[in-house]
Each structure stands twice: as structure tokens, then as C-alpha cells.
Coordinates of C-alpha atoms in Angstrom, one line a residue:
X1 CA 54.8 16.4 24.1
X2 CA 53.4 13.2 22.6
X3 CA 54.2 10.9 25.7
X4 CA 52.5 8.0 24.3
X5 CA 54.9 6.6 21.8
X6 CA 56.8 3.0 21.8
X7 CA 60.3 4.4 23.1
X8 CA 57.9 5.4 26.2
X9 CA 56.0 2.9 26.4
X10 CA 59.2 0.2 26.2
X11 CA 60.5 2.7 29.2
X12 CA 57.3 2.6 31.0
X13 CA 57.3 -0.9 31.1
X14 CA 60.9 -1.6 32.3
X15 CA 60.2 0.6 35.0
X16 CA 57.2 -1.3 35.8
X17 CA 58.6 -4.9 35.5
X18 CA 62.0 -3.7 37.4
X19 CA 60.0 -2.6 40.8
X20 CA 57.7 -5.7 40.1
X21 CA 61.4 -7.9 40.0
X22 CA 62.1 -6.0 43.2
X23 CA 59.4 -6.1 45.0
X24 CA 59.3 -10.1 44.0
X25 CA 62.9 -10.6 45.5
X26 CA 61.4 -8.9 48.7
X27 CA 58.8 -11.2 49.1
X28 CA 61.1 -13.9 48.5
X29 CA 63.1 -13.1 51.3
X30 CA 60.7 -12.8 53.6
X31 CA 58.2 -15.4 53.0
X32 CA 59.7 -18.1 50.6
X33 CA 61.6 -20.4 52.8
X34 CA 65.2 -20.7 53.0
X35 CA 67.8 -22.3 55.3
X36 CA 67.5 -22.1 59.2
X37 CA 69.5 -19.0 60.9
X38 CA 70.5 -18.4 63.8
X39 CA 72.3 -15.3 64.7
X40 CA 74.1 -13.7 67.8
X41 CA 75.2 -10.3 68.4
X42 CA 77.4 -8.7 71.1
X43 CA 74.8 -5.4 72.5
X44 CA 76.4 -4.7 75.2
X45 CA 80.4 -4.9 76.7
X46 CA 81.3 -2.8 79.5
X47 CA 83.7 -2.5 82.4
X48 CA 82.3 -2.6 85.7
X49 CA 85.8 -2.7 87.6
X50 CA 88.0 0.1 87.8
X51 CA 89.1 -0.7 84.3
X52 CA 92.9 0.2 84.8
X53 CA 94.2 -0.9 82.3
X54 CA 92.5 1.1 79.6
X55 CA 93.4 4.5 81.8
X56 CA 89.6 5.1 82.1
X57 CA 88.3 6.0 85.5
X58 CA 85.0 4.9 86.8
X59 CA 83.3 5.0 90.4
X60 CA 82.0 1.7 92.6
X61 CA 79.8 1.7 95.4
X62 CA 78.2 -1.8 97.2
X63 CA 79.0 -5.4 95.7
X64 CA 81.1 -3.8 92.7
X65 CA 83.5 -2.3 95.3
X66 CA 83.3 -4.7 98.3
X67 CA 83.3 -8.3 96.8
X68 CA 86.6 -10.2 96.0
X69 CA 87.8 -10.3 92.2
X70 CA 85.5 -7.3 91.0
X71 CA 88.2 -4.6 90.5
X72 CA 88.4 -5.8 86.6
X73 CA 84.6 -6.9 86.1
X74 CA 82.9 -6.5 82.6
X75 CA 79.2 -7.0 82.1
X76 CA 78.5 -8.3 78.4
X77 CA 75.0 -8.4 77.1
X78 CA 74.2 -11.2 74.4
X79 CA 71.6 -11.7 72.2
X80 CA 70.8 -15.0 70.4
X81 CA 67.9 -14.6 68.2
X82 CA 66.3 -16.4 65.3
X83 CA 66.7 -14.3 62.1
X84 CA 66.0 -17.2 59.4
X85 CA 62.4 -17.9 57.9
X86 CA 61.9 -21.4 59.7
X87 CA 61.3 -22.2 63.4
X88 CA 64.2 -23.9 64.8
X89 CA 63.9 -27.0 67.5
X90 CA 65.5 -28.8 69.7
X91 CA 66.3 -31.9 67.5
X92 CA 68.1 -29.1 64.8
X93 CA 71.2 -28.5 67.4
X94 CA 73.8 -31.1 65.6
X95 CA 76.3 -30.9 68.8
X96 CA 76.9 -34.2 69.9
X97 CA 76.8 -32.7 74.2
X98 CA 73.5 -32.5 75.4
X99 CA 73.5 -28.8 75.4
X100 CA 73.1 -26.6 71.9
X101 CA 75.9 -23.9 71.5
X102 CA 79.0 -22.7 73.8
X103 CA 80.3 -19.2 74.1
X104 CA 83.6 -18.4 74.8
X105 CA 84.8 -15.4 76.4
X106 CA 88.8 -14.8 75.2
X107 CA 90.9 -14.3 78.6
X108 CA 88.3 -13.7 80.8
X109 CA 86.3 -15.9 83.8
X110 CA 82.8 -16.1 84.1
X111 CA 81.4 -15.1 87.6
X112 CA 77.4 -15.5 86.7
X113 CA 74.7 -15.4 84.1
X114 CA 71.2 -14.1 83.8
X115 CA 68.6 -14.9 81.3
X116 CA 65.9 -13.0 80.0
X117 CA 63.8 -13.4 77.2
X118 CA 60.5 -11.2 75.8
X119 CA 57.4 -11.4 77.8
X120 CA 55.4 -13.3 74.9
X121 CA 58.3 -16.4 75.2
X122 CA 58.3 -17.2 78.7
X123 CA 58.1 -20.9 77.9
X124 CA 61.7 -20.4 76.8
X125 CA 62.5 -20.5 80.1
X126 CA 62.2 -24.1 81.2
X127 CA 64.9 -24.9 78.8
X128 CA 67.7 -22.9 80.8
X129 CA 68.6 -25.5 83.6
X130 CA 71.2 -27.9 84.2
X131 CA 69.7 -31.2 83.2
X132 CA 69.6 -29.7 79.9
X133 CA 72.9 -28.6 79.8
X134 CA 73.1 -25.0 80.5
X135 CA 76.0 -24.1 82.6
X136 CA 79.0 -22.2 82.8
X137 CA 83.3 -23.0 83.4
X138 CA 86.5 -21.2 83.2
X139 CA 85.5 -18.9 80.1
X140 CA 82.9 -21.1 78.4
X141 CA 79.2 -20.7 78.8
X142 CA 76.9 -23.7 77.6
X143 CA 73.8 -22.8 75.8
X144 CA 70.5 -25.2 76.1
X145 CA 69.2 -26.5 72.9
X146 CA 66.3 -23.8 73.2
X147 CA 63.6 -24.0 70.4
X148 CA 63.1 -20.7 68.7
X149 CA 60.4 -19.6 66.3
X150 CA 61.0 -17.5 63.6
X151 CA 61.6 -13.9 65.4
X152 CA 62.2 -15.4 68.8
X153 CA 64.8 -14.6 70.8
X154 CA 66.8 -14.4 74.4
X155 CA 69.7 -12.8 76.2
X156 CA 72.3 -13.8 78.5
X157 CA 73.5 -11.1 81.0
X158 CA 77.0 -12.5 81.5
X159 CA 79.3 -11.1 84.7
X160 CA 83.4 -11.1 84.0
X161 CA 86.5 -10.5 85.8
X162 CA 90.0 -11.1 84.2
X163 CA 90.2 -9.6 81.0
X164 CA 89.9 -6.0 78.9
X165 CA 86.5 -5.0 77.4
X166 CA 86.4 -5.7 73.7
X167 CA 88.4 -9.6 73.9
X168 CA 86.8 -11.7 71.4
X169 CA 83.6 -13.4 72.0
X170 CA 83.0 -16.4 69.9
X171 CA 79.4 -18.3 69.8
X172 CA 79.6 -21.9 68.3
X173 CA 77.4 -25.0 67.5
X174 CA 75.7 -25.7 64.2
X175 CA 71.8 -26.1 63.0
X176 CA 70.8 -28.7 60.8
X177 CA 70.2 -27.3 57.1
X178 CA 71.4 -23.9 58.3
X179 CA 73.9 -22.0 60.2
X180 CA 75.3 -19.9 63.5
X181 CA 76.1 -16.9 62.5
X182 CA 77.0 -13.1 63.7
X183 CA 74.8 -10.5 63.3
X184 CA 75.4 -6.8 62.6
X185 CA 75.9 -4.8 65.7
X186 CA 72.5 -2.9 67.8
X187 CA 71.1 -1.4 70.2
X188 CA 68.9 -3.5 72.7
X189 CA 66.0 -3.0 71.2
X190 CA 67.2 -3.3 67.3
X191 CA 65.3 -5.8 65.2
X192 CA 67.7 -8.0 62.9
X193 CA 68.2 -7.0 59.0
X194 CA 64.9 -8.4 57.4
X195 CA 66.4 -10.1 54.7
X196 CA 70.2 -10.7 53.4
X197 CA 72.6 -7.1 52.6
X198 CA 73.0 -8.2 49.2
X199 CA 69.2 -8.4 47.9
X200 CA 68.9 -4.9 50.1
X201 CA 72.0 -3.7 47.8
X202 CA 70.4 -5.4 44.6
X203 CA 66.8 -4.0 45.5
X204 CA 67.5 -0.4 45.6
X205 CA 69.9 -0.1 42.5
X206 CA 67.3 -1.9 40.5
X207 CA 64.8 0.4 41.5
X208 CA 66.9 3.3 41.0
X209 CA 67.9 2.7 37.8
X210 CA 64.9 1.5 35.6
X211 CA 63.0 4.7 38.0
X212 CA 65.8 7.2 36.7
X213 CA 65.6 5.5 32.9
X214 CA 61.7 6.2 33.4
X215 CA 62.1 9.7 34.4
X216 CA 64.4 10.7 32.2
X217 CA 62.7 9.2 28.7
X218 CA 59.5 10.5 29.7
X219 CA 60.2 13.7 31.1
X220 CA 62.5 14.3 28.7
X221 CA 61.9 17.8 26.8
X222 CA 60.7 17.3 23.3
X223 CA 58.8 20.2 23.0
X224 CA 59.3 22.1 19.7
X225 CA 60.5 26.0 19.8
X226 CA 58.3 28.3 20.6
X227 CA 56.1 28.5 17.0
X228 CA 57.8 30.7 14.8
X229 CA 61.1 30.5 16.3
X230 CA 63.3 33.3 14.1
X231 CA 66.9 33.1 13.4
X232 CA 69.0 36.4 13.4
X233 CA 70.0 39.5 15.2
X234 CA 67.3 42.0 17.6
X235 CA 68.2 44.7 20.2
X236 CA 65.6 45.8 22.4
X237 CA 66.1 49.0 23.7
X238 CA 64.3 51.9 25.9
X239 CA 62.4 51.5 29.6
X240 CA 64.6 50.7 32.3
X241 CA 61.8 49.6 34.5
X242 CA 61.0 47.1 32.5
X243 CA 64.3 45.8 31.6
X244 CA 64.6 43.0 34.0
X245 CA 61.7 41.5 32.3
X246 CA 63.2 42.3 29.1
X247 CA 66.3 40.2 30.1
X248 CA 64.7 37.4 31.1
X249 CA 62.5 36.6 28.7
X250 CA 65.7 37.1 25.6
X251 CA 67.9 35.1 28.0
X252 CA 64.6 31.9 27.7
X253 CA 64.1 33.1 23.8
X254 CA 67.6 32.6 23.1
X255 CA 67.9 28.8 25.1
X256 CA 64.8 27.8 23.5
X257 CA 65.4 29.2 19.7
X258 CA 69.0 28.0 18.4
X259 CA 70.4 31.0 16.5
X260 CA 68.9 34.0 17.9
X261 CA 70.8 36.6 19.2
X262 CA 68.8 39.5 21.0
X263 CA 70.9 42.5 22.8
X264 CA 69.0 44.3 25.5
X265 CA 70.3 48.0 26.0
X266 CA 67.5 50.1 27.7
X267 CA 68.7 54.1 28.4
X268 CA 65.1 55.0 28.7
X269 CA 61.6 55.5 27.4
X270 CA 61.7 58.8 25.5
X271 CA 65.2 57.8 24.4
X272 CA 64.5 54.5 23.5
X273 CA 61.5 55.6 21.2
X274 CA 62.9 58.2 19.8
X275 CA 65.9 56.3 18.9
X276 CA 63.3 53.6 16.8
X277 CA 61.7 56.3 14.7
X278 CA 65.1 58.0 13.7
X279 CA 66.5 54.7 13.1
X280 CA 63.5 53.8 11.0
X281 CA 63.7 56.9 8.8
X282 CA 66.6 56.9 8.1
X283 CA 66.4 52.7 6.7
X284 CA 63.0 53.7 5.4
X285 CA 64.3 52.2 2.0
X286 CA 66.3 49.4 3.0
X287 CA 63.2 48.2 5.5
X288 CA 62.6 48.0 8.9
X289 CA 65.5 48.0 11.5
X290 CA 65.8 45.0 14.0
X291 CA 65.1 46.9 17.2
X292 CA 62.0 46.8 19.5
X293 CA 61.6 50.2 21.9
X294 CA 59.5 49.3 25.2
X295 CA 58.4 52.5 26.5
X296 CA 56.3 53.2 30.2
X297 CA 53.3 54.6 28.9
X298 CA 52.2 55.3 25.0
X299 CA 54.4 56.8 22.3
X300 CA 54.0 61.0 21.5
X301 CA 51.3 61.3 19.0
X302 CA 54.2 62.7 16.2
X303 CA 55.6 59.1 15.4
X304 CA 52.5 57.2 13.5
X305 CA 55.0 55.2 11.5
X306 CA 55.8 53.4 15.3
X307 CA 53.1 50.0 15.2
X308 CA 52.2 49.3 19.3
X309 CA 52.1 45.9 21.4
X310 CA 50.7 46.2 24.4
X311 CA 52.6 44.0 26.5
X312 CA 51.8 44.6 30.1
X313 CA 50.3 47.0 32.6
X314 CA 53.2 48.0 35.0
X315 CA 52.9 49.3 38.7
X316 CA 55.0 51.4 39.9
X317 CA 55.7 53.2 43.5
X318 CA 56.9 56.4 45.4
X319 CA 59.8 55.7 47.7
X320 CA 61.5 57.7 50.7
X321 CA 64.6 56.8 53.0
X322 CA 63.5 55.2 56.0
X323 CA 64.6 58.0 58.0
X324 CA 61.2 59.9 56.4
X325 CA 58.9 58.3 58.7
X326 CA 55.7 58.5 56.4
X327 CA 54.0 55.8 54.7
X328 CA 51.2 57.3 53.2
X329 CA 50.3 60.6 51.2
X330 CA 47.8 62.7 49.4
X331 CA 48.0 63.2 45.2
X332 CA 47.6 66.6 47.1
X333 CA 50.7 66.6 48.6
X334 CA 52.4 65.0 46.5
X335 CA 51.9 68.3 43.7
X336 CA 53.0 70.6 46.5
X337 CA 55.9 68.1 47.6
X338 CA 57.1 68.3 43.3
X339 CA 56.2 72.1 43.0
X340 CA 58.9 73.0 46.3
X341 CA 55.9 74.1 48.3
X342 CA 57.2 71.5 50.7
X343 CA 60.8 71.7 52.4
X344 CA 60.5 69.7 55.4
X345 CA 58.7 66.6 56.2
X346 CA 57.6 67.5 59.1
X347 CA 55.4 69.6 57.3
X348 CA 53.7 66.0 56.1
X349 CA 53.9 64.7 59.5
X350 CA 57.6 63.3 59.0
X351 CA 60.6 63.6 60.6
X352 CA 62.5 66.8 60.8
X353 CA 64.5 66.1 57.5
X354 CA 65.0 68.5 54.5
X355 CA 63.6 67.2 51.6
X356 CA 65.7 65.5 48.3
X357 CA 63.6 65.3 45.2
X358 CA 65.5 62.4 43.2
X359 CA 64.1 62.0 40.2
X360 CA 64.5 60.6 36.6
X361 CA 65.8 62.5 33.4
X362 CA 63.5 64.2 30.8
X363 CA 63.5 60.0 28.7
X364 CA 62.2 58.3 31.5
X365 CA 59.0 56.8 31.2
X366 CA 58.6 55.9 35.1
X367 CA 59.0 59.7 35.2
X368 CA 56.3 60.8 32.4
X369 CA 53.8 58.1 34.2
X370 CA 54.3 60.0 37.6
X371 CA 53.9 63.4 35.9
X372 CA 50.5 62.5 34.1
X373 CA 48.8 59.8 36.6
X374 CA 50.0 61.3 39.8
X375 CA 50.8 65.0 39.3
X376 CA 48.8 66.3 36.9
X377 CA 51.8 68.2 35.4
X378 CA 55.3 68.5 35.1
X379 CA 58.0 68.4 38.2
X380 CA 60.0 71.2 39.0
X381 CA 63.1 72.2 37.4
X382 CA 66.8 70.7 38.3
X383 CA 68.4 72.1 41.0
X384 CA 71.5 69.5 41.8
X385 CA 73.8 67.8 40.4
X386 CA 74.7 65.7 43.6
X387 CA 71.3 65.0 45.0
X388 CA 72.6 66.8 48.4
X389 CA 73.5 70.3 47.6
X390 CA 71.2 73.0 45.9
X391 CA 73.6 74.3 42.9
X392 CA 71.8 77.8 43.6
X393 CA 70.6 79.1 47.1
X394 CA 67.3 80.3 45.4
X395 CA 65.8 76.8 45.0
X396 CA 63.3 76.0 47.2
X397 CA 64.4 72.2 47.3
X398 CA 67.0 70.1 46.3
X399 CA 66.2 68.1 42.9
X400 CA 68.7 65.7 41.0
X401 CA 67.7 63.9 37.5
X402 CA 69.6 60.4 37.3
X403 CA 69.8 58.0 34.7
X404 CA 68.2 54.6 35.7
X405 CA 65.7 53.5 38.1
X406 CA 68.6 51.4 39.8
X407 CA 70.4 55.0 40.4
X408 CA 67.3 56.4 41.9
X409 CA 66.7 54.0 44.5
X410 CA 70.5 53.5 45.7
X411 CA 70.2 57.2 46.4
X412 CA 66.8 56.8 47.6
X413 CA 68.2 54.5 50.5
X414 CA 71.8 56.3 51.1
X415 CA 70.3 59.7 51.6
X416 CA 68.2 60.9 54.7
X417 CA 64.8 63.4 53.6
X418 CA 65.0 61.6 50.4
X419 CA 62.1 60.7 48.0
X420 CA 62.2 59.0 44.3
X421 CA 60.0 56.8 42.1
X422 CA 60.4 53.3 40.7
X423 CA 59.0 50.2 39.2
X424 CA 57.0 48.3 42.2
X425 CA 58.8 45.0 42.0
X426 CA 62.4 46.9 41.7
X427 CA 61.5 48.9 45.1
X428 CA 60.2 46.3 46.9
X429 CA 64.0 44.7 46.5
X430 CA 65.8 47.7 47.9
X431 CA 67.1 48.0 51.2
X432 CA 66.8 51.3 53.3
X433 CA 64.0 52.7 52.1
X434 CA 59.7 52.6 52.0
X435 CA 57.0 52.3 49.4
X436 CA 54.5 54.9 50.1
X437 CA 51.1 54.8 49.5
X438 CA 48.7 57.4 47.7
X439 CA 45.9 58.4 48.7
X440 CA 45.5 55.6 51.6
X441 CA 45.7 52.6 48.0
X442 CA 49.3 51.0 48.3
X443 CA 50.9 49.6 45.9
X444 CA 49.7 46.4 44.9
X445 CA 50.0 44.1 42.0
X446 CA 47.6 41.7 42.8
X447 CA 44.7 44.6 44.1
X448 CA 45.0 46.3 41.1
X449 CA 44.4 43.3 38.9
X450 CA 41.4 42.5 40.6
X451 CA 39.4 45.4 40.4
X452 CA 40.1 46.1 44.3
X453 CA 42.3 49.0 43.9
X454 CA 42.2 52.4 42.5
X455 CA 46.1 53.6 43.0
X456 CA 46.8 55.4 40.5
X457 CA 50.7 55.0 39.5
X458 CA 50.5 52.3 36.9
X459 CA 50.6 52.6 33.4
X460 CA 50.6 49.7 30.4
X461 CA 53.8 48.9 29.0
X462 CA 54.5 49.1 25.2
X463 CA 56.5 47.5 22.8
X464 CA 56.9 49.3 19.5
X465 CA 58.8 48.7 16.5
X466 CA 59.1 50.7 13.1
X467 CA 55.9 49.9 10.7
X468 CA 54.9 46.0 11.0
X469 CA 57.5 43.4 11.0
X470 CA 57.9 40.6 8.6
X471 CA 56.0 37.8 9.8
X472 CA 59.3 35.8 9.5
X473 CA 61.4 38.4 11.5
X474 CA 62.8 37.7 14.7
X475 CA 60.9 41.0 15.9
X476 CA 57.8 39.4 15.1
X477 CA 58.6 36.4 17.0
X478 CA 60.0 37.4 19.8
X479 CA 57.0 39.6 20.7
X480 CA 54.7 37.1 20.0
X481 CA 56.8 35.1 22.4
X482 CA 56.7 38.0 24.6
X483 CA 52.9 38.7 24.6
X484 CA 51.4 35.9 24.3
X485 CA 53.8 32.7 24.7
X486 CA 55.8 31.6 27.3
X487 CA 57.2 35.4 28.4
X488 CA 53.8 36.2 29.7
X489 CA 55.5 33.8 32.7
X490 CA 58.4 35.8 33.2
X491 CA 56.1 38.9 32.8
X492 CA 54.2 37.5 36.2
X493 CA 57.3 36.4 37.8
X494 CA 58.4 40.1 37.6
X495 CA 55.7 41.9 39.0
X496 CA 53.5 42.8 36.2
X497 CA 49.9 41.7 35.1
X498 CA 50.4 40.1 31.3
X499 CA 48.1 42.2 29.1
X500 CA 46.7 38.6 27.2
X501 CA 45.5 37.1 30.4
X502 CA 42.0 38.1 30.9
X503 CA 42.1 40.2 33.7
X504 CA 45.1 42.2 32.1
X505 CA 42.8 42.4 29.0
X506 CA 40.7 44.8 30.9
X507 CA 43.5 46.7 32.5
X508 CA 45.1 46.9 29.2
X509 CA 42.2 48.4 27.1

């Protein structure tokens, strides 16, 4: 994506001159000066009393109980702080009485005060006596004319009886060239808003906005398609085990490619090449036909017409129910397991289980990998059709053929003694049942591509289509796309090693 062009660079420099706007109108607040402010705020108003009135129960011991005129008491907490950007003195208080500001406590009497102030402002102090005003009456409490610095601040403990928590409190007296105001409620040990609501309100939108018209200009997608995006119709049929990948990477082909259509419909290795080559004869004179057969393992030597694409080398795995209770076994055992030399596994150091060979049909190329990297030869023959019953008492084991890797390993996992094969990434998904081992190698992707690992139950995966496509055809581009573009990412994501990346170079050879 060329980034670096003048509807970015316009958007690059909004962004820039929007946070710099923001980040000026903080500093503004903060440091530019602006009229005097002082603010008060209510932290604190409770009932020490017995609080009747309300219907809330509370319980007294000492002074609170014993002394006259406590049983409606409230204790109110009030804080009187500077929040402006200039120092306030004496001489600012405008109030014509010698003290600064008077708080009024709606239908309630004022029994006592207490002042306290941080321990860096004890000279704030000296201000609270009663030549300089401070004092209390009835319901009204008079302030000194104390001199706050910017930040500085005091509270007045103030003791009640005679009215209900939550009657107005009302702090006035006025500042020269600024103002008394409320502050937002806090807790005691709350610092005031920093600067005004309304530049905090202002701030973030601006810097959410020209951030989010930044983000989405630049990271806007304006890649191209894939090169040699096709138009048109493709089916891709055959492995099952690697029809996952298959799925994905049409599903991306398709988003990416505007008018491309591709139909996945595996039934099988065997099948699905087979399929190609009769499909292909029988078009030889109208052309190629718009299918791609993937297949576990290389075509039979009978269909030269079929052109190959190695895609991928695929692991695969030996699973049993969990009820087994084996992890690991011999290529050995494995060829007397298939033959029927084996009917219990406790004959492999297993659980006392009969044993239920659940294999794939005669098209399946997870099936024809097992027989020629594992076994050595072909399994046994059918003996089931339900995967639990021998259909004739003469069978040494129970064998059933099913149709997809998906049937295997729901079998697999529903039925005790059981044992079946499958793509690695598929198994590992499956719950009730274990990936075995061979040979004391497990399965493992990520071994095997680094040379660390010599299991043997892995195979490369093929994509073939009838004679060489057009170089315009979808075919053509979608295994391109497949092999070498952006699908070798879905290839990884699945479980499989990408035959273009180097080290699937040297598996794929």
C-alpha cells in the first residue's frame, strides 16, 4: 500500500495538529492564568444521633449518648479549597464584615467546629480566631478571610443537632475577579477537577476524532487482489483431511477476488482424483474442466494427463478412546493391531477392552498414507457395518470403513477399545479420545518441520488438475494463491507446513 500520498499526508497532519490543539488547550488550563476560584464541597454528612426520623438505627456510647441535645446530631465535613490558577489573599474577600465567607446549615444548630488543614499549611491556622472573624451562631458559620495559594486548602469539622442529614448547605461570599463556587462531590482525599468539564469534554472528542480519521485513511485496505485474481466458476474436490484448509482459503479467495465463485465438495482422495481424470476425458475436446482434486499422498502412476502442485506436507495421527489407556506404540504393533493378530489391549499393555478398528473407505487418502508409511501393506478386510458388532463370528476383530475423517473420530471418542486415524490438527480438536505416538516420535507439526522428528505418518498434500491450466483460469489462480500467496497463512493456521516456505521446501522434495 503506497501510504505516502497527499490524501494521507492531509490526514496525517490533521491528526497531528488536532492533538497539538488539544494538548494546547490543556496547557492553557493549567498554566495560562484565568479568574480566581474558590471552591467548596460537602465530603462528608452523617448522623451521629439516633437518626429517627430517617428509620435508620444506629448505636451511642459516651458523649454521643450522655450529653443534652445529641439524640439528632450530624457531623458534616467541609472542604474549602483553591481550585483556580491564582493565589488568593486576604484583600480578595469583597464582603464588607471583617470575616471572608458564611456557611449556612438549613434547619439545623451548630454545637462546634474543628479546623484542620494539610501539614505543609500550618500557617493557615493563625487566621481561624475571633479577632478575625471566625465564629459561629444559630445555623451560620463565619469563615476568616484565609489566604490560599493555588492548591491550598482546609476543612471545617462541623457538629449539628436539629435537623435531617442531607438539608442544604450553602457557602457564600465573593472573590474579587473570580468566584465561590461548588465543587463536584469526593472523597477526603480527592483532588479537584484540574481544569474546567467542558475543555475535558472538548479535549477527548477532538482527539478521538482526527485519531479515528487518521486510523481509518491510513489503515485503510488498498491493497490490489491477489495478482491474477480470476473471474468464474472452480469446485475443488477430493481429501477430506484437508478440507478445512480448502474452505478457508476459497472463503479469503472469494472476499478478496470479486466474481469468483469456488465450491468445495471433498468425498475423498481416490475419489476425488479419479473423478478429475474421467471428468477430463471425457472434455478432452472442449478443454480442461474447472475442478482442482487435492489428494493425501501422490496420484496412481495410470493418470499422466493429471499436472501436480505440491501444496503442503500434512501430519497426520493414530487415535484411541480414552478408555484404551495407551499413548504410545510400535510400527510393530501397529501391523499386528491391522492384521487381527491383536484382540485385546491388554495385549499392548491397555485396558481390558476388545479392540474396534475404525477405519476409512478404499478413497481415502489418510487411509493409503497409513497403509504405505505406517503399515507397510494393506489393512484387513471389513468386518462391520456398525463399528460394534462383527457381521460374521469368524473375524478376528471388529473393522468398520466410514466416510470422512469427521465420522472416524466421533466414533473414535463414542466407542470404548476403539482406534482410528486422522489429520493431526482435526484430532487434536476432538473430545474423548488420544493421539498416540509411534515408535516413542508423537505427533508434532513443528518437530517434524525442523528436522527433530522422524514420525513417520505424514505425507505431502497434492493439488492436481487435468493437463495445465490457462494462465488466465481461475484454477491457475487460485493455486497460485493457494501455494504461494496469501493461503500459505491459512495453510499454517491449520496445522500444516506450506511446501514454499523453506523448511517445507525440504520436506516437500
Amino acid at each position: 500500500m503506497q501510504w505516502l500520498n497527499a490524501e494521507n499526508v492531509v490526514a496525517i497532519g490533521t491528526a497531528l495538529l488536532g492533538i497539538a490543539a488539544s494538548a494546547g488547550m490543556v496547557w492553557y488550563e493549567r498554566r495560562v492564568p484565568r479568574r480566581k476560584r474558590l471552591g467548596y464541597r460537602v465530603q462528608m454528612d452523617n448522623a451521629i444521633g439516633d437518626d429517627a426520623r430517617s428509620g435508620r438505627v444506629n448505636r451511642r456510647l459516651g458523649i454521643f449518648l450522655e450529653m443534652p441535645g445529641m439524640e439528632d446530631a450530624t457531623l458534616v465535613l467541609l472542604r474549602i479549597e483553591n481550585d483556580g490558577s491564582q493565589g488568593i489573599d486576604r484583600d480578595d474577600y469583597t464582603g464588607p464584615e471583617r470575616h471572608g465567607l458564611t456557611a449556612v446549615f438549613t434547619d439545623r444548630t451548630i454545637r462546634g467546629v474543628s479546623v484542620t488543614q494539610p501539614s505543609d499549611a500550618d500557617h493557615l491556622m493563625d487566621h481561624f480566631t475571633a479577632d478575625r472573624g471566625f465564629g459561629y451562631e444559630g445555623n451560620t458559620l463565619r469563615i476568616p478571610r484565609v489566604p490560599l495559594n493555588r492548591g491550598d486548602h482546609f476543612k471545617l469539622l462541623v457538629l449539628l443537632s436539629g435537623g435531617d442529614v442531607g438539608r442544604g448547605i450553602r457557602l457564600s461570599g465573593g472573590i474579587r475577579d473570580g468566584e465561590v463556587h461548588t465543587n463536584r462531590s469526593a472523597t477526603p482525599d480527592d483532588k479537584p477537577p484540574l481544569f474546567s468539564a467542558a475543555s475535558r469534554l472538548i479535549t477527548v472528542m477532538l482527539t478521538v476524532c482526527v485519531v479515528t480519521l487518521a486510523a481509518i485513511v491510513v489503515a485503510r485496505d488498498d491493497t490490489r487482489p491477489p495478482i491474477g485474481c480470476e473471474k468464474g466458476a472452480l469446485t475443488v474436490i477430493g481429501s477430506t483431511a484437508f478440507a478445512p484448509v480448502i474452505r478457508d482459503a476459497a472463503a479469503q479467495y472469494e472476499k478478496d477476488c470479486e466474481g469468483s465463485r469456488i465450491t468445495v465438495d471433498p468425498h475423498g482422495s481416490t475419489a476425488g482424483v479419479r473423478e478429475l481424470a474421467a471428468d477430463g476425458a471425457a472434455r478432452r475436446s472442449g478443454g480442461a474442466p474447472p475442478v482442482v482434486a487435492l489428494s493425501d499422498g501422490p496420484k496412481p502412476d495410470d493418470m499422466p494427463e493429471l499436472r501436480e502442485t505440491r501444496v503442503a506436507l500434512s501430519v497426520f495421527a493414530l487415535v484411541v478412546n480414552d478408555d484404551v489407556g495407551v499413548r504410545d506404540l510400535s510400527a510393530a504393533d501397529l501391523r499386528r493391531l491391522y492384521q487381527g493378530r491383536i484382540t485385546d489391549w491388554a495385549q499392548l499393555g491397555g485396558r481390558s477392552l476388545p479392540v474396534h478398528l475404525v477405519s476409512r473407505d478404499a478413497n481415502s487418502g489418510t487411509r493409503q498414507v497409513f497403509q504405505r508409511r505406517v503399515l507397510g501393506q494393506g489393512e484387513m478386510a471389513n468386518s462391520s457395518v456398525d463399528c460394534v458388532h462383527k457381521d460374521y463370528p469368524s473375524a478376528p476383530v471388529t473393522r468398520c470403513e466410514l466416510d470422512s475423517t469427521d465420522q472416524v473420530l466421533a466414533e473414535v471418542a463414542r466407542l470404548p477399545g476403539a482406534i482410528g486415524y486422522s489429520e493431526l490438527n482435526l484430532a487434536t480438536r476432538e473430545k474423548g479420545l488420544r493421539v498416540l505416538g509411534i515408535d516413542g516420535n508423537a505427533p508434532s507439526v513443528d518437530a517434524i518441520e525442523h528436522g527433530h522428528s522422524g514420525y513417520p505418518y505424514r505425507e505431502i498434500e497434492y493439488a492436481y488438475t487435468y493437463g495445465k491450466p490457462p494462465a488466465d483460469s481461475l484454477a491457475s489462480s487460485f493455486l497460485t494463491y493457494l501455494s504461494r500467496g496469501q493461503g500459505q497463512e491459512i495453510i499454517r493456521t491449520h496445522g500444516h507446513v506450506p511446501c514454499w516456505t523453506p523448511e517445507g521446501m525440504k520436506l516437500c522434495a
